[in-house]
C-alpha cells in the first residue's frame, strides 16, 4: 500500500501578505514526498474545502503537513477555522471523547484520540529571527517556536496524532 500525505496550505492573500513563499515551499514538499514514494493530496484552504472531504483526506493519510505563514504570533485565522470545522466533524473518527473515564481513573484528559496512526507537522514562515524565540530576554521569552504553537500540538495530540518538530523558515 502506498503511503499518503496531506499538504494543507494555510496561506491567505491579505493586506501585504502574499502566498508565493508558502506555495513554493508546499511545491518543494510535494516533490520531495513523491520522490520518497508518497501519494500526495493537497488542500489550499483559501480556495475552499468541504469538511467531510477533508476528514476523508486526513483519515486516508499517514502524514499531515500544514504549510503556513505566522500571523500575529500564530496561525492564520483560516487555519484555525479549518481545524475547528474539519476536526469537529471527526467526532468518533479522530477522537472518541476527551479520554476520561469514571470506570478507569488511569485514563486522563486528552487520551481519547483515535488517530494514532498519523503524524503531523507545521512548516511555518516567520519574519522573525530564531533568536527572538530562543533568548530568555527576547520577544518570545525563550519559549521557542514549539512553545508558540503549543495549542496546535495539543489539539492534534488530543486526536492521538504524533507531533513532529516544526520546520521554521
mmCIF file of C-alpha atoms in Angstrom:
data_model
loop_
_atom_site.group_PDB
_atom_site.id
_atom_site.type_symbol
_atom_site.label_atom_id
_atom_site.label_comp_id
_atom_site.label_asym_id
_atom_site.label_seq_id
_atom_site.Cartn_x
_atom_site.Cartn_y
_atom_site.Cartn_z
ATOM 1 C CA UNK A 1 0.000 0.000 0.000
ATOM 2 C CA UNK A 2 1.345 3.408 -0.979
ATOM 3 C CA UNK A 3 1.963 5.937 1.799
ATOM 4 C CA UNK A 4 -0.222 9.013 1.609
ATOM 5 C CA UNK A 5 0.421 12.556 2.799
ATOM 6 C CA UNK A 6 -1.863 15.565 3.024
ATOM 7 C CA UNK A 7 -0.343 19.011 2.473
ATOM 8 C CA UNK A 8 -2.533 21.809 3.813
ATOM 9 C CA UNK A 9 -1.674 25.305 2.608
ATOM 10 C CA UNK A 10 -2.916 27.833 5.170
ATOM 11 C CA UNK A 11 -1.681 30.999 3.488
ATOM 12 C CA UNK A 12 -4.121 33.750 2.575
ATOM 13 C CA UNK A 13 -3.718 36.813 0.403
ATOM 14 C CA UNK A 14 -4.453 39.588 2.847
ATOM 15 C CA UNK A 15 -3.018 43.045 3.332
ATOM 16 C CA UNK A 16 0.666 42.987 2.410
ATOM 17 C CA UNK A 17 0.950 39.207 2.831
ATOM 18 C CA UNK A 18 1.284 37.228 -0.364
ATOM 19 C CA UNK A 19 1.063 33.482 -0.828
ATOM 20 C CA UNK A 20 4.064 32.836 -3.088
ATOM 21 C CA UNK A 21 6.600 31.700 -0.448
ATOM 22 C CA UNK A 22 4.240 29.211 1.191
ATOM 23 C CA UNK A 23 3.025 27.935 -2.190
ATOM 24 C CA UNK A 24 6.645 27.416 -3.269
ATOM 25 C CA UNK A 25 7.502 25.566 -0.058
ATOM 26 C CA UNK A 26 4.438 23.356 -0.457
ATOM 27 C CA UNK A 27 5.524 22.511 -4.021
ATOM 28 C CA UNK A 28 9.001 21.577 -2.770
ATOM 29 C CA UNK A 29 7.462 19.379 -0.051
ATOM 30 C CA UNK A 30 5.203 17.687 -2.606
ATOM 31 C CA UNK A 31 8.119 16.891 -4.920
ATOM 32 C CA UNK A 32 10.189 15.570 -2.019
ATOM 33 C CA UNK A 33 7.399 13.365 -0.651
ATOM 34 C CA UNK A 34 6.574 11.990 -4.092
ATOM 35 C CA UNK A 35 10.259 11.133 -4.580
ATOM 36 C CA UNK A 36 10.014 9.113 -1.341
ATOM 37 C CA UNK A 37 7.015 7.135 -2.605
ATOM 38 C CA UNK A 38 4.156 9.112 -1.076
ATOM 39 C CA UNK A 39 0.906 9.789 -2.830
ATOM 40 C CA UNK A 40 0.317 13.471 -2.044
ATOM 41 C CA UNK A 41 -3.059 15.117 -1.555
ATOM 42 C CA UNK A 42 -3.270 18.883 -1.294
ATOM 43 C CA UNK A 43 -5.656 21.423 0.167
ATOM 44 C CA UNK A 44 -5.365 25.165 -0.282
ATOM 45 C CA UNK A 45 -7.658 26.388 2.460
ATOM 46 C CA UNK A 46 -8.236 29.805 0.911
ATOM 47 C CA UNK A 47 -9.625 28.183 -2.261
ATOM 48 C CA UNK A 48 -12.322 26.440 -0.240
ATOM 49 C CA UNK A 49 -12.901 22.976 1.141
ATOM 50 C CA UNK A 50 -15.635 20.658 2.349
ATOM 51 C CA UNK A 51 -15.150 19.418 5.924
ATOM 52 C CA UNK A 52 -16.238 15.847 5.120
ATOM 53 C CA UNK A 53 -13.876 15.626 2.123
ATOM 54 C CA UNK A 54 -11.026 16.985 4.256
ATOM 55 C CA UNK A 55 -11.812 14.497 7.008
ATOM 56 C CA UNK A 56 -11.528 11.674 4.452
ATOM 57 C CA UNK A 57 -8.143 13.035 3.299
ATOM 58 C CA UNK A 58 -6.942 13.065 6.918
ATOM 59 C CA UNK A 59 -8.242 9.563 7.590
ATOM 60 C CA UNK A 60 -6.533 8.254 4.445
ATOM 61 C CA UNK A 61 -3.186 9.975 5.148
ATOM 62 C CA UNK A 62 -0.409 8.902 7.486
ATOM 63 C CA UNK A 63 1.329 12.293 7.330
ATOM 64 C CA UNK A 64 -0.268 15.748 7.533
ATOM 65 C CA UNK A 65 1.790 18.879 6.932
ATOM 66 C CA UNK A 66 0.480 22.395 7.413
ATOM 67 C CA UNK A 67 2.325 24.989 5.320
ATOM 68 C CA UNK A 68 1.525 28.481 6.565
ATOM 69 C CA UNK A 69 2.770 31.921 7.465
ATOM 70 C CA UNK A 70 2.767 33.212 11.015
ATOM 71 C CA UNK A 71 0.231 35.959 11.588
ATOM 72 C CA UNK A 72 0.115 37.888 14.825
ATOM 73 C CA UNK A 73 2.124 35.253 16.679
ATOM 74 C CA UNK A 74 0.245 32.201 15.423
ATOM 75 C CA UNK A 75 -1.582 30.530 12.587
ATOM 76 C CA UNK A 76 -3.783 32.497 10.158
ATOM 77 C CA UNK A 77 -7.444 32.512 11.150
ATOM 78 C CA UNK A 78 -8.365 30.351 8.168
ATOM 79 C CA UNK A 79 -6.198 27.538 9.585
ATOM 80 C CA UNK A 80 -7.966 27.707 12.943
ATOM 81 C CA UNK A 81 -11.347 27.751 11.150
ATOM 82 C CA UNK A 82 -10.291 24.724 9.073
ATOM 83 C CA UNK A 83 -9.292 22.781 12.198
ATOM 84 C CA UNK A 84 -12.500 23.772 14.001
ATOM 85 C CA UNK A 85 -14.734 22.689 11.115
ATOM 86 C CA UNK A 86 -12.879 19.597 9.911
ATOM 87 C CA UNK A 87 -11.805 18.140 13.246
ATOM 88 C CA UNK A 88 -15.193 18.690 14.861
ATOM 89 C CA UNK A 89 -16.720 16.685 12.010
ATOM 90 C CA UNK A 90 -14.312 13.910 13.083
ATOM 91 C CA UNK A 91 -16.036 13.011 16.362
ATOM 92 C CA UNK A 92 -15.833 9.190 16.645
ATOM 93 C CA UNK A 93 -13.333 9.165 13.760
ATOM 94 C CA UNK A 94 -10.432 11.312 15.007
ATOM 95 C CA UNK A 95 -11.391 11.188 18.681
ATOM 96 C CA UNK A 96 -13.949 9.295 20.746
ATOM 97 C CA UNK A 97 -14.197 11.739 23.633
ATOM 98 C CA UNK A 98 -11.854 13.642 25.919
ATOM 99 C CA UNK A 99 -10.471 10.348 27.238
ATOM 100 C CA UNK A 100 -11.536 10.499 30.873
ATOM 101 C CA UNK A 101 -13.415 7.587 32.372
ATOM 102 C CA UNK A 102 -15.160 7.125 35.707
ATOM 103 C CA UNK A 103 -14.637 3.396 35.326
ATOM 104 C CA UNK A 104 -10.870 3.722 34.802
ATOM 105 C CA UNK A 105 -9.156 6.515 36.753
ATOM 106 C CA UNK A 106 -5.900 5.947 34.825
ATOM 107 C CA UNK A 107 -7.483 7.395 31.678
ATOM 108 C CA UNK A 108 -6.729 11.097 31.721
ATOM 109 C CA UNK A 109 -7.945 14.129 29.797
ATOM 110 C CA UNK A 110 -6.671 14.086 26.233
ATOM 111 C CA UNK A 111 -6.412 10.301 25.934
ATOM 112 C CA UNK A 112 -9.478 9.737 23.724
ATOM 113 C CA UNK A 113 -7.724 10.161 20.375
ATOM 114 C CA UNK A 114 -8.365 7.615 17.647
ATOM 115 C CA UNK A 115 -5.908 8.913 15.007
ATOM 116 C CA UNK A 116 -2.820 7.258 16.479
ATOM 117 C CA UNK A 117 -1.520 6.211 13.064
ATOM 118 C CA UNK A 118 -0.995 9.820 11.951
ATOM 119 C CA UNK A 119 1.983 12.148 12.157
ATOM 120 C CA UNK A 120 1.566 15.896 11.813
ATOM 121 C CA UNK A 121 3.956 18.786 11.380
ATOM 122 C CA UNK A 122 3.988 22.504 10.765
ATOM 123 C CA UNK A 123 6.130 24.268 8.210
ATOM 124 C CA UNK A 124 5.884 27.922 9.186
ATOM 125 C CA UNK A 125 7.256 31.084 7.628
ATOM 126 C CA UNK A 126 8.095 33.941 10.004
ATOM 127 C CA UNK A 127 9.513 37.414 9.682
ATOM 128 C CA UNK A 128 11.443 36.941 12.920
ATOM 129 C CA UNK A 129 14.960 35.705 13.673
ATOM 130 C CA UNK A 130 15.332 32.443 15.591
ATOM 131 C CA UNK A 131 16.868 34.349 18.493
ATOM 132 C CA UNK A 132 13.520 36.083 19.076
ATOM 133 C CA UNK A 133 12.166 32.672 20.095
ATOM 134 C CA UNK A 134 15.120 31.246 21.986
ATOM 135 C CA UNK A 135 16.598 34.090 24.021
ATOM 136 C CA UNK A 136 15.112 34.274 27.512
ATOM 137 C CA UNK A 137 15.055 38.064 27.292
ATOM 138 C CA UNK A 138 13.817 38.020 23.684
ATOM 139 C CA UNK A 139 10.339 38.826 22.459
ATOM 140 C CA UNK A 140 9.020 35.262 22.934
ATOM 141 C CA UNK A 141 10.773 34.899 26.311
ATOM 142 C CA UNK A 142 12.661 31.754 25.309
ATOM 143 C CA UNK A 143 9.641 29.505 24.663
ATOM 144 C CA UNK A 144 10.908 28.593 21.183
ATOM 145 C CA UNK A 145 8.832 28.155 18.051
ATOM 146 C CA UNK A 146 7.371 24.967 19.572
ATOM 147 C CA UNK A 147 6.097 26.968 22.546
ATOM 148 C CA UNK A 148 4.315 29.446 20.290
ATOM 149 C CA UNK A 149 2.375 26.550 18.712
ATOM 150 C CA UNK A 150 1.716 24.504 21.863
ATOM 151 C CA UNK A 151 -2.037 24.879 21.325
ATOM 152 C CA UNK A 152 -1.843 23.290 17.860
ATOM 153 C CA UNK A 153 0.359 20.470 19.127
ATOM 154 C CA UNK A 154 -2.129 19.718 21.888
ATOM 155 C CA UNK A 155 -5.120 19.880 19.531
ATOM 156 C CA UNK A 156 -3.534 17.210 17.332
ATOM 157 C CA UNK A 157 -2.319 15.104 20.254
ATOM 158 C CA UNK A 158 -5.913 15.226 21.574
ATOM 159 C CA UNK A 159 -6.799 13.291 18.405
ATOM 160 C CA UNK A 160 -3.957 10.831 19.068
ATOM 161 C CA UNK A 161 -1.605 12.180 16.389
ATOM 162 C CA UNK A 162 2.158 12.202 16.779
ATOM 163 C CA UNK A 163 3.620 15.724 16.624
ATOM 164 C CA UNK A 164 6.794 16.145 14.590
ATOM 165 C CA UNK A 165 9.281 19.013 15.060
ATOM 166 C CA UNK A 166 8.266 22.308 13.446
ATOM 167 C CA UNK A 167 10.095 23.460 10.329
ATOM 168 C CA UNK A 168 10.735 27.170 10.772
ATOM 169 C CA UNK A 169 11.615 29.286 7.744
#
